[in-house]
Amino acid sequence: MSAIVQTPIDRRAPSSLGGRVALAFADGLLVARRNLVTLTRVPTVFIFELVQPIMFVLLFRYIYANQFATLPPGFEYVQFLMPGIFVQNAIFGATTTAVGLAEDLKTGIIDRFRSLPMARSAVLAGRTTSDLLKNLLLVVLVIGIGYLVGFRFENGPVQALGVVLLVLAVGFTFSWIFACIGLALKKVEAVQAASFTVIFPIVFVSAAFVPVAGMSSWLQPIARANPVTVWCNLARYLSNGDIGIIDIETGLPVDTFEALVLKSVVWIVALLVIFVPLAIRLYRRLD
């Protein structure tokens, strides 16, 4: 009777910083691949994520479009709407990070990961990376929906690529915010309720769907300070040029292109600086 000899896998952490980074990167890719495979096995999740922006597009494009009279003359509402839908869809799509982490906690797979000789950052990095790739596919599909309802990129292909990169950056940032929510609450039902409680005021008290000038006077400063308004205005500038961000009361752009880029980058970097370390801290403190 022959004995089965197993060769132990050497997963000792490399001594050099470069080796540890490479190991963490490889582990993160493995977790991202696992998440994407899981997504393909439950396609209904992706389908419902796609149905949601379609509903928003149809609702605002064909039901509420004629209610907004504060747009510049000759500027169609669909050109105002779709950049807001792109940003809104990225933020809504990021909730899957929180739900996915809560489900992994419930099934015990994260406890299994934590018992393995793998980088501690791999679970969070893999989750946010897989959601980034999923968001890329959703962005492409939602742009296609926009073209079906009359939207066009009027400012050139380079600027259109800029819109895609902006939306992906916003989605990646919110994935880390929702990772914190998932790790803090841990229960899927609580995570879902909390996520939409956070999302709705942030998205709807902004220029995502309507111009800020049409809101109540006391609400306008809040909407203008909202980073979602900044990202939507930058997406409109890239999609349409100056006309996408004209203030109907003054006839001037609400901001310069350079100011919108600076504000957008500052908001994204600031949120990442806050929520990436917080998510890592919450992950390390899991029981």
mmCIF file of C-alpha atoms in Angstrom:
data_model
loop_
_atom_site.group_PDB
_atom_site.id
_atom_site.type_symbol
_atom_site.label_atom_id
_atom_site.label_comp_id
_atom_site.label_asym_id
_atom_site.label_seq_id
_atom_site.Cartn_x
_atom_site.Cartn_y
_atom_site.Cartn_z
ATOM 1 C CA MET A 1 0.000 0.000 0.000
ATOM 2 C CA SER A 2 1.560 3.188 -1.094
ATOM 3 C CA ALA A 3 1.370 6.321 1.020
ATOM 4 C CA ILE A 4 0.219 9.608 -0.458
ATOM 5 C CA VAL A 5 2.847 12.250 0.116
ATOM 6 C CA GLN A 6 1.676 15.853 0.033
ATOM 7 C CA THR A 7 4.095 18.661 -0.558
ATOM 8 C CA PRO A 8 3.274 21.645 1.665
ATOM 9 C CA ILE A 9 2.809 24.937 -0.118
ATOM 10 C CA ASP A 10 5.320 27.556 0.968
ATOM 11 C CA ARG A 11 3.305 30.758 1.581
ATOM 12 C CA ARG A 12 5.663 32.507 3.929
ATOM 13 C CA ALA A 13 5.408 36.259 3.546
ATOM 14 C CA PRO A 14 8.272 37.679 1.470
ATOM 15 C CA SER A 15 10.682 39.816 3.411
ATOM 16 C CA SER A 16 10.820 42.613 0.857
ATOM 17 C CA LEU A 17 8.114 45.258 0.469
ATOM 18 C CA GLY A 18 7.891 44.579 -3.269
ATOM 19 C CA GLY A 19 7.355 40.875 -2.659
ATOM 20 C CA ARG A 20 4.570 41.522 -0.141
ATOM 21 C CA VAL A 21 2.847 43.946 -2.513
ATOM 22 C CA ALA A 22 3.085 41.414 -5.362
ATOM 23 C CA LEU A 23 1.667 38.683 -3.111
ATOM 24 C CA ALA A 24 -1.205 40.918 -1.981
ATOM 25 C CA PHE A 25 -1.918 41.864 -5.607
ATOM 26 C CA ALA A 26 -2.018 38.207 -6.685
ATOM 27 C CA ASP A 27 -4.312 37.283 -3.787
ATOM 28 C CA GLY A 28 -6.591 40.209 -4.571
ATOM 29 C CA LEU A 29 -6.899 39.086 -8.198
ATOM 30 C CA LEU A 30 -7.803 35.561 -7.075
ATOM 31 C CA VAL A 31 -10.580 36.879 -4.820
ATOM 32 C CA ALA A 32 -11.797 39.201 -7.612
ATOM 33 C CA ARG A 33 -11.931 36.246 -9.998
ATOM 34 C CA ARG A 34 -13.886 34.231 -7.448
ATOM 35 C CA ASN A 35 -16.414 37.088 -7.047
ATOM 36 C CA LEU A 36 -16.871 37.409 -10.816
ATOM 37 C CA VAL A 37 -17.407 33.663 -11.184
ATOM 38 C CA THR A 38 -19.986 33.835 -8.384
ATOM 39 C CA LEU A 39 -21.735 36.679 -10.227
ATOM 40 C CA THR A 40 -21.995 34.632 -13.429
ATOM 41 C CA ARG A 41 -23.628 31.822 -11.481
ATOM 42 C CA VAL A 42 -26.298 34.177 -10.101
ATOM 43 C CA PRO A 43 -27.074 36.285 -13.204
ATOM 44 C CA THR A 44 -30.328 37.615 -11.744
ATOM 45 C CA VAL A 45 -28.301 39.986 -9.543
ATOM 46 C CA PHE A 46 -26.682 41.571 -12.586
ATOM 47 C CA ILE A 47 -29.964 41.636 -14.510
ATOM 48 C CA PHE A 48 -31.770 43.534 -11.756
ATOM 49 C CA GLU A 49 -28.858 45.963 -11.490
ATOM 50 C CA LEU A 50 -29.347 46.684 -15.191
ATOM 51 C CA VAL A 51 -33.139 46.966 -14.909
ATOM 52 C CA GLN A 52 -32.805 49.720 -12.310
ATOM 53 C CA PRO A 53 -31.079 52.333 -14.558
ATOM 54 C CA ILE A 54 -33.433 51.418 -17.406
ATOM 55 C CA MET A 55 -36.374 52.268 -15.151
ATOM 56 C CA PHE A 56 -34.784 55.581 -14.140
ATOM 57 C CA VAL A 57 -34.071 56.456 -17.782
ATOM 58 C CA LEU A 58 -37.618 55.696 -18.929
ATOM 59 C CA LEU A 59 -39.182 57.396 -15.898
ATOM 60 C CA PHE A 60 -37.304 60.684 -16.238
ATOM 61 C CA ARG A 61 -36.954 60.661 -20.029
ATOM 62 C CA TYR A 62 -40.619 60.145 -20.888
ATOM 63 C CA ILE A 63 -42.657 61.048 -17.777
ATOM 64 C CA TYR A 64 -40.899 63.962 -16.067
ATOM 65 C CA ALA A 65 -38.943 65.437 -18.983
ATOM 66 C CA ASN A 66 -41.503 68.176 -19.793
ATOM 67 C CA GLN A 67 -41.675 69.291 -16.156
ATOM 68 C CA PHE A 68 -38.210 70.857 -16.209
ATOM 69 C CA ALA A 69 -38.235 74.300 -17.827
ATOM 70 C CA THR A 70 -34.970 75.602 -16.407
ATOM 71 C CA LEU A 71 -32.683 74.161 -19.076
ATOM 72 C CA PRO A 72 -30.921 76.426 -21.613
ATOM 73 C CA PRO A 73 -32.881 76.953 -24.881
ATOM 74 C CA GLY A 74 -32.150 74.199 -27.400
ATOM 75 C CA PHE A 75 -30.651 71.882 -24.783
ATOM 76 C CA GLU A 76 -32.648 68.655 -24.649
ATOM 77 C CA TYR A 77 -33.398 67.085 -21.290
ATOM 78 C CA VAL A 78 -31.995 63.704 -22.335
ATOM 79 C CA GLN A 79 -28.565 65.362 -22.737
ATOM 80 C CA PHE A 80 -28.887 66.667 -19.179
ATOM 81 C CA LEU A 81 -30.309 63.418 -17.798
ATOM 82 C CA MET A 82 -27.953 60.694 -19.031
ATOM 83 C CA PRO A 83 -24.707 61.968 -17.410
ATOM 84 C CA GLY A 84 -26.642 62.062 -14.131
ATOM 85 C CA ILE A 85 -27.881 58.514 -14.756
ATOM 86 C CA PHE A 86 -24.281 57.364 -15.353
ATOM 87 C CA VAL A 87 -23.160 58.736 -11.981
ATOM 88 C CA GLN A 88 -26.297 57.562 -10.176
ATOM 89 C CA ASN A 89 -25.899 54.060 -11.602
ATOM 90 C CA ALA A 90 -22.287 53.853 -10.400
ATOM 91 C CA ILE A 91 -23.325 54.828 -6.867
ATOM 92 C CA PHE A 92 -26.289 52.457 -6.780
ATOM 93 C CA GLY A 93 -24.148 49.650 -8.232
ATOM 94 C CA ALA A 94 -21.604 50.057 -5.441
ATOM 95 C CA THR A 95 -24.148 48.760 -2.923
ATOM 96 C CA THR A 96 -23.332 45.243 -4.138
ATOM 97 C CA THR A 97 -20.012 45.577 -2.316
ATOM 98 C CA ALA A 98 -21.815 45.905 1.018
ATOM 99 C CA VAL A 99 -24.303 43.139 0.238
ATOM 100 C CA GLY A 100 -21.569 40.825 -1.084
ATOM 101 C CA LEU A 101 -19.430 41.259 2.016
ATOM 102 C CA ALA A 102 -22.447 40.676 4.292
ATOM 103 C CA GLU A 103 -23.314 37.491 2.400
ATOM 104 C CA ASP A 104 -19.701 36.286 2.599
ATOM 105 C CA LEU A 105 -19.752 36.918 6.348
ATOM 106 C CA LYS A 106 -23.015 35.000 6.635
ATOM 107 C CA THR A 107 -21.722 31.961 4.721
ATOM 108 C CA GLY A 108 -18.416 31.962 6.598
ATOM 109 C CA ILE A 109 -16.238 32.309 3.496
ATOM 110 C CA ILE A 110 -14.488 35.361 4.958
ATOM 111 C CA ASP A 111 -13.605 33.370 8.092
ATOM 112 C CA ARG A 112 -12.157 30.747 5.744
ATOM 113 C CA PHE A 113 -10.153 33.406 3.897
ATOM 114 C CA ARG A 114 -8.841 34.792 7.186
ATOM 115 C CA SER A 115 -7.618 31.320 8.188
ATOM 116 C CA LEU A 116 -5.578 30.972 4.987
ATOM 117 C CA PRO A 117 -2.033 32.262 4.478
ATOM 118 C CA MET A 118 -3.140 35.076 2.211
ATOM 119 C CA ALA A 119 -2.849 38.839 2.329
ATOM 120 C CA ARG A 120 -5.398 40.412 4.684
ATOM 121 C CA SER A 121 -6.110 43.132 2.126
ATOM 122 C CA ALA A 122 -7.052 40.592 -0.575
ATOM 123 C CA VAL A 123 -10.714 40.214 0.409
ATOM 124 C CA LEU A 124 -11.470 43.945 0.283
ATOM 125 C CA ALA A 125 -9.253 44.632 -2.728
ATOM 126 C CA GLY A 126 -10.727 41.656 -4.590
ATOM 127 C CA ARG A 127 -14.285 42.706 -3.815
ATOM 128 C CA THR A 128 -13.830 46.335 -4.913
ATOM 129 C CA THR A 129 -11.896 45.253 -8.023
ATOM 130 C CA SER A 130 -14.555 42.771 -9.140
ATOM 131 C CA ASP A 131 -17.259 45.397 -8.559
ATOM 132 C CA LEU A 132 -15.200 47.877 -10.609
ATOM 133 C CA LEU A 133 -15.133 45.437 -13.545
ATOM 134 C CA LYS A 134 -18.854 44.783 -13.158
ATOM 135 C CA ASN A 135 -19.495 48.552 -13.135
ATOM 136 C CA LEU A 136 -17.504 48.916 -16.358
ATOM 137 C CA LEU A 137 -19.855 46.489 -18.086
ATOM 138 C CA LEU A 138 -22.900 48.258 -16.618
ATOM 139 C CA VAL A 139 -21.614 51.663 -17.768
ATOM 140 C CA VAL A 140 -21.226 50.396 -21.340
ATOM 141 C CA LEU A 141 -24.731 48.916 -21.296
ATOM 142 C CA VAL A 142 -26.293 52.079 -19.821
ATOM 143 C CA ILE A 143 -24.545 54.214 -22.460
ATOM 144 C CA GLY A 144 -26.139 51.948 -25.058
ATOM 145 C CA ILE A 145 -29.536 52.524 -23.436
ATOM 146 C CA GLY A 146 -28.873 56.259 -23.540
ATOM 147 C CA TYR A 147 -28.213 56.107 -27.277
ATOM 148 C CA LEU A 148 -31.509 54.249 -27.771
ATOM 149 C CA VAL A 149 -33.444 57.117 -26.112
ATOM 150 C CA GLY A 150 -31.679 59.893 -28.024
ATOM 151 C CA PHE A 151 -28.573 60.724 -25.977
ATOM 152 C CA ARG A 152 -25.327 61.475 -27.819
ATOM 153 C CA PHE A 153 -21.787 62.347 -26.745
ATOM 154 C CA GLU A 154 -21.543 65.791 -28.384
ATOM 155 C CA ASN A 155 -18.042 66.671 -27.209
ATOM 156 C CA GLY A 156 -15.834 64.040 -28.847
ATOM 157 C CA PRO A 157 -14.598 60.487 -28.112
ATOM 158 C CA VAL A 158 -11.806 61.527 -25.728
ATOM 159 C CA GLN A 159 -14.273 63.372 -23.532
ATOM 160 C CA ALA A 160 -16.630 60.369 -23.739
ATOM 161 C CA LEU A 161 -13.812 58.180 -22.423
ATOM 162 C CA GLY A 162 -13.351 60.754 -19.669
ATOM 163 C CA VAL A 163 -16.995 60.240 -18.643
ATOM 164 C CA VAL A 164 -16.450 56.477 -18.382
ATOM 165 C CA LEU A 165 -13.304 56.917 -16.274
ATOM 166 C CA LEU A 166 -15.047 59.447 -14.015
ATOM 167 C CA VAL A 167 -18.010 57.123 -13.466
ATOM 168 C CA LEU A 168 -15.723 54.176 -12.687
ATOM 169 C CA ALA A 169 -13.772 56.295 -10.189
ATOM 170 C CA VAL A 170 -17.010 57.312 -8.459
ATOM 171 C CA GLY A 171 -18.196 53.691 -8.357
ATOM 172 C CA PHE A 172 -14.835 52.477 -6.983
ATOM 173 C CA THR A 173 -14.924 55.173 -4.283
ATOM 174 C CA PHE A 174 -18.439 54.263 -3.179
ATOM 175 C CA SER A 175 -17.495 50.570 -3.140
ATOM 176 C CA TRP A 176 -15.140 51.366 -0.241
ATOM 177 C CA ILE A 177 -17.865 53.388 1.512
ATOM 178 C CA PHE A 178 -20.284 50.490 1.202
ATOM 179 C CA ALA A 179 -17.576 48.038 2.253
ATOM 180 C CA CYS A 180 -17.543 49.904 5.575
ATOM 181 C CA ILE A 181 -21.321 49.591 5.838
ATOM 182 C CA GLY A 182 -21.207 45.863 5.038
ATOM 183 C CA LEU A 183 -18.454 45.140 7.559
ATOM 184 C CA ALA A 184 -20.069 47.279 10.273
ATOM 185 C CA LEU A 185 -23.627 45.928 10.010
ATOM 186 C CA LYS A 186 -22.796 42.368 8.800
ATOM 187 C CA LYS A 187 -26.471 41.412 8.250
ATOM 188 C CA VAL A 188 -27.673 41.392 4.641
ATOM 189 C CA GLU A 189 -31.112 42.837 5.439
ATOM 190 C CA ALA A 190 -29.642 45.633 7.575
ATOM 191 C CA VAL A 191 -27.022 46.382 4.918
ATOM 192 C CA GLN A 192 -29.633 46.700 2.171
ATOM 193 C CA ALA A 193 -31.806 49.033 4.259
ATOM 194 C CA ALA A 194 -28.872 51.175 5.366
ATOM 195 C CA SER A 195 -27.376 51.414 1.880
ATOM 196 C CA PHE A 196 -30.484 52.889 0.304
ATOM 197 C CA THR A 197 -31.015 55.170 3.304
ATOM 198 C CA VAL A 198 -27.552 56.602 2.573
ATOM 199 C CA ILE A 199 -27.948 56.718 -1.196
ATOM 200 C CA PHE A 200 -31.294 58.425 -1.706
ATOM 201 C CA PRO A 201 -30.592 61.796 -0.022
ATOM 202 C CA ILE A 202 -27.111 61.954 -1.586
ATOM 203 C CA VAL A 203 -28.342 61.235 -5.116
ATOM 204 C CA PHE A 204 -31.690 63.030 -5.127
ATOM 205 C CA VAL A 205 -30.506 66.204 -3.349
ATOM 206 C CA SER A 206 -28.136 66.870 -6.207
ATOM 207 C CA ALA A 207 -28.136 67.830 -9.875
ATOM 208 C CA ALA A 208 -28.346 64.183 -10.951
ATOM 209 C CA PHE A 209 -31.864 64.476 -12.412
ATOM 210 C CA VAL A 210 -32.891 68.138 -12.175
ATOM 211 C CA PRO A 211 -31.062 71.489 -12.266
ATOM 212 C CA VAL A 212 -30.215 72.885 -8.855
ATOM 213 C CA ALA A 213 -31.846 76.213 -9.830
ATOM 214 C CA GLY A 214 -35.251 74.521 -9.835
ATOM 215 C CA MET A 215 -34.994 73.399 -6.192
ATOM 216 C CA SER A 216 -36.234 75.260 -3.105
ATOM 217 C CA SER A 217 -33.932 78.143 -2.209
ATOM 218 C CA TRP A 218 -32.926 76.638 1.133
ATOM 219 C CA LEU A 219 -31.990 73.346 -0.587
ATOM 220 C CA GLN A 220 -29.841 74.832 -3.344
ATOM 221 C CA PRO A 221 -26.646 75.437 -1.252
ATOM 222 C CA ILE A 222 -26.815 71.822 -0.014
ATOM 223 C CA ALA A 223 -27.263 70.472 -3.552
ATOM 224 C CA ARG A 224 -24.423 72.620 -4.923
ATOM 225 C CA ALA A 225 -22.074 71.403 -2.155
ATOM 226 C CA ASN A 226 -23.031 67.776 -2.799
ATOM 227 C CA PRO A 227 -20.150 65.914 -4.541
ATOM 228 C CA VAL A 228 -22.712 64.103 -6.706
ATOM 229 C CA THR A 229 -23.599 67.493 -8.228
ATOM 230 C CA VAL A 230 -19.911 68.133 -8.962
ATOM 231 C CA TRP A 231 -19.467 64.716 -10.629
ATOM 232 C CA CYS A 232 -22.700 65.066 -12.634
ATOM 233 C CA ASN A 233 -21.706 68.538 -13.837
ATOM 234 C CA LEU A 234 -18.269 67.292 -14.873
ATOM 235 C CA ALA A 235 -19.878 64.371 -16.740
ATOM 236 C CA ARG A 236 -22.235 66.873 -18.473
ATOM 237 C CA TYR A 237 -19.337 69.133 -19.392
ATOM 238 C CA LEU A 238 -17.461 66.191 -20.902
ATOM 239 C CA SER A 239 -20.585 64.983 -22.722
ATOM 240 C CA ASN A 240 -21.970 68.293 -23.996
ATOM 241 C CA GLY A 241 -19.465 71.095 -23.461
ATOM 242 C CA ASP A 242 -20.355 74.380 -21.720
ATOM 243 C CA ILE A 243 -24.066 74.146 -22.490
ATOM 244 C CA GLY A 244 -24.360 71.141 -20.205
ATOM 245 C CA ILE A 245 -23.730 73.253 -17.092
ATOM 246 C CA ILE A 246 -25.251 76.630 -17.974
ATOM 247 C CA ASP A 247 -27.002 78.393 -15.082
ATOM 248 C CA ILE A 248 -30.319 79.465 -16.587
ATOM 249 C CA GLU A 249 -30.526 82.497 -14.255
ATOM 250 C CA THR A 250 -27.131 83.955 -15.162
ATOM 251 C CA GLY A 251 -26.571 82.382 -18.574
ATOM 252 C CA LEU A 252 -23.051 81.410 -17.491
ATOM 253 C CA PRO A 253 -21.499 77.998 -16.723
ATOM 254 C CA VAL A 254 -21.918 77.041 -13.063
ATOM 255 C CA ASP A 255 -18.190 76.280 -12.937
ATOM 256 C CA THR A 256 -15.139 76.130 -15.154
ATOM 257 C CA PHE A 257 -13.926 72.791 -16.489
ATOM 258 C CA GLU A 258 -10.704 73.081 -14.485
ATOM 259 C CA ALA A 259 -12.618 73.784 -11.269
ATOM 260 C CA LEU A 260 -14.922 70.802 -11.849
ATOM 261 C CA VAL A 261 -11.950 68.484 -12.421
ATOM 262 C CA LEU A 262 -10.185 69.777 -9.288
ATOM 263 C CA LYS A 263 -13.293 69.459 -7.108
ATOM 264 C CA SER A 264 -14.046 65.970 -8.455
ATOM 265 C CA VAL A 265 -10.523 64.713 -7.774
ATOM 266 C CA VAL A 266 -10.447 66.276 -4.297
ATOM 267 C CA TRP A 267 -13.759 64.643 -3.353
ATOM 268 C CA ILE A 268 -12.699 61.208 -4.640
ATOM 269 C CA VAL A 269 -9.284 61.314 -2.975
ATOM 270 C CA ALA A 270 -10.729 62.614 0.305
ATOM 271 C CA LEU A 271 -13.373 59.879 0.457
ATOM 272 C CA LEU A 272 -10.813 57.179 -0.363
ATOM 273 C CA VAL A 273 -8.418 58.509 2.299
ATOM 274 C CA ILE A 274 -11.214 58.250 4.868
ATOM 275 C CA PHE A 275 -12.970 55.028 3.911
ATOM 276 C CA VAL A 276 -10.165 52.715 2.665
ATOM 277 C CA PRO A 277 -8.330 52.727 6.041
ATOM 278 C CA LEU A 278 -11.677 52.531 7.858
ATOM 279 C CA ALA A 279 -12.738 49.464 5.840
ATOM 280 C CA ILE A 280 -9.377 47.767 6.504
ATOM 281 C CA ARG A 281 -9.698 48.551 10.208
ATOM 282 C CA LEU A 282 -13.244 47.090 10.333
ATOM 283 C CA TYR A 283 -12.055 43.979 8.483
ATOM 284 C CA ARG A 284 -9.192 43.399 10.920
ATOM 285 C CA ARG A 285 -11.565 43.756 13.875
ATOM 286 C CA LEU A 286 -13.987 41.078 12.671
ATOM 287 C CA ASP A 287 -14.636 38.472 15.314
#
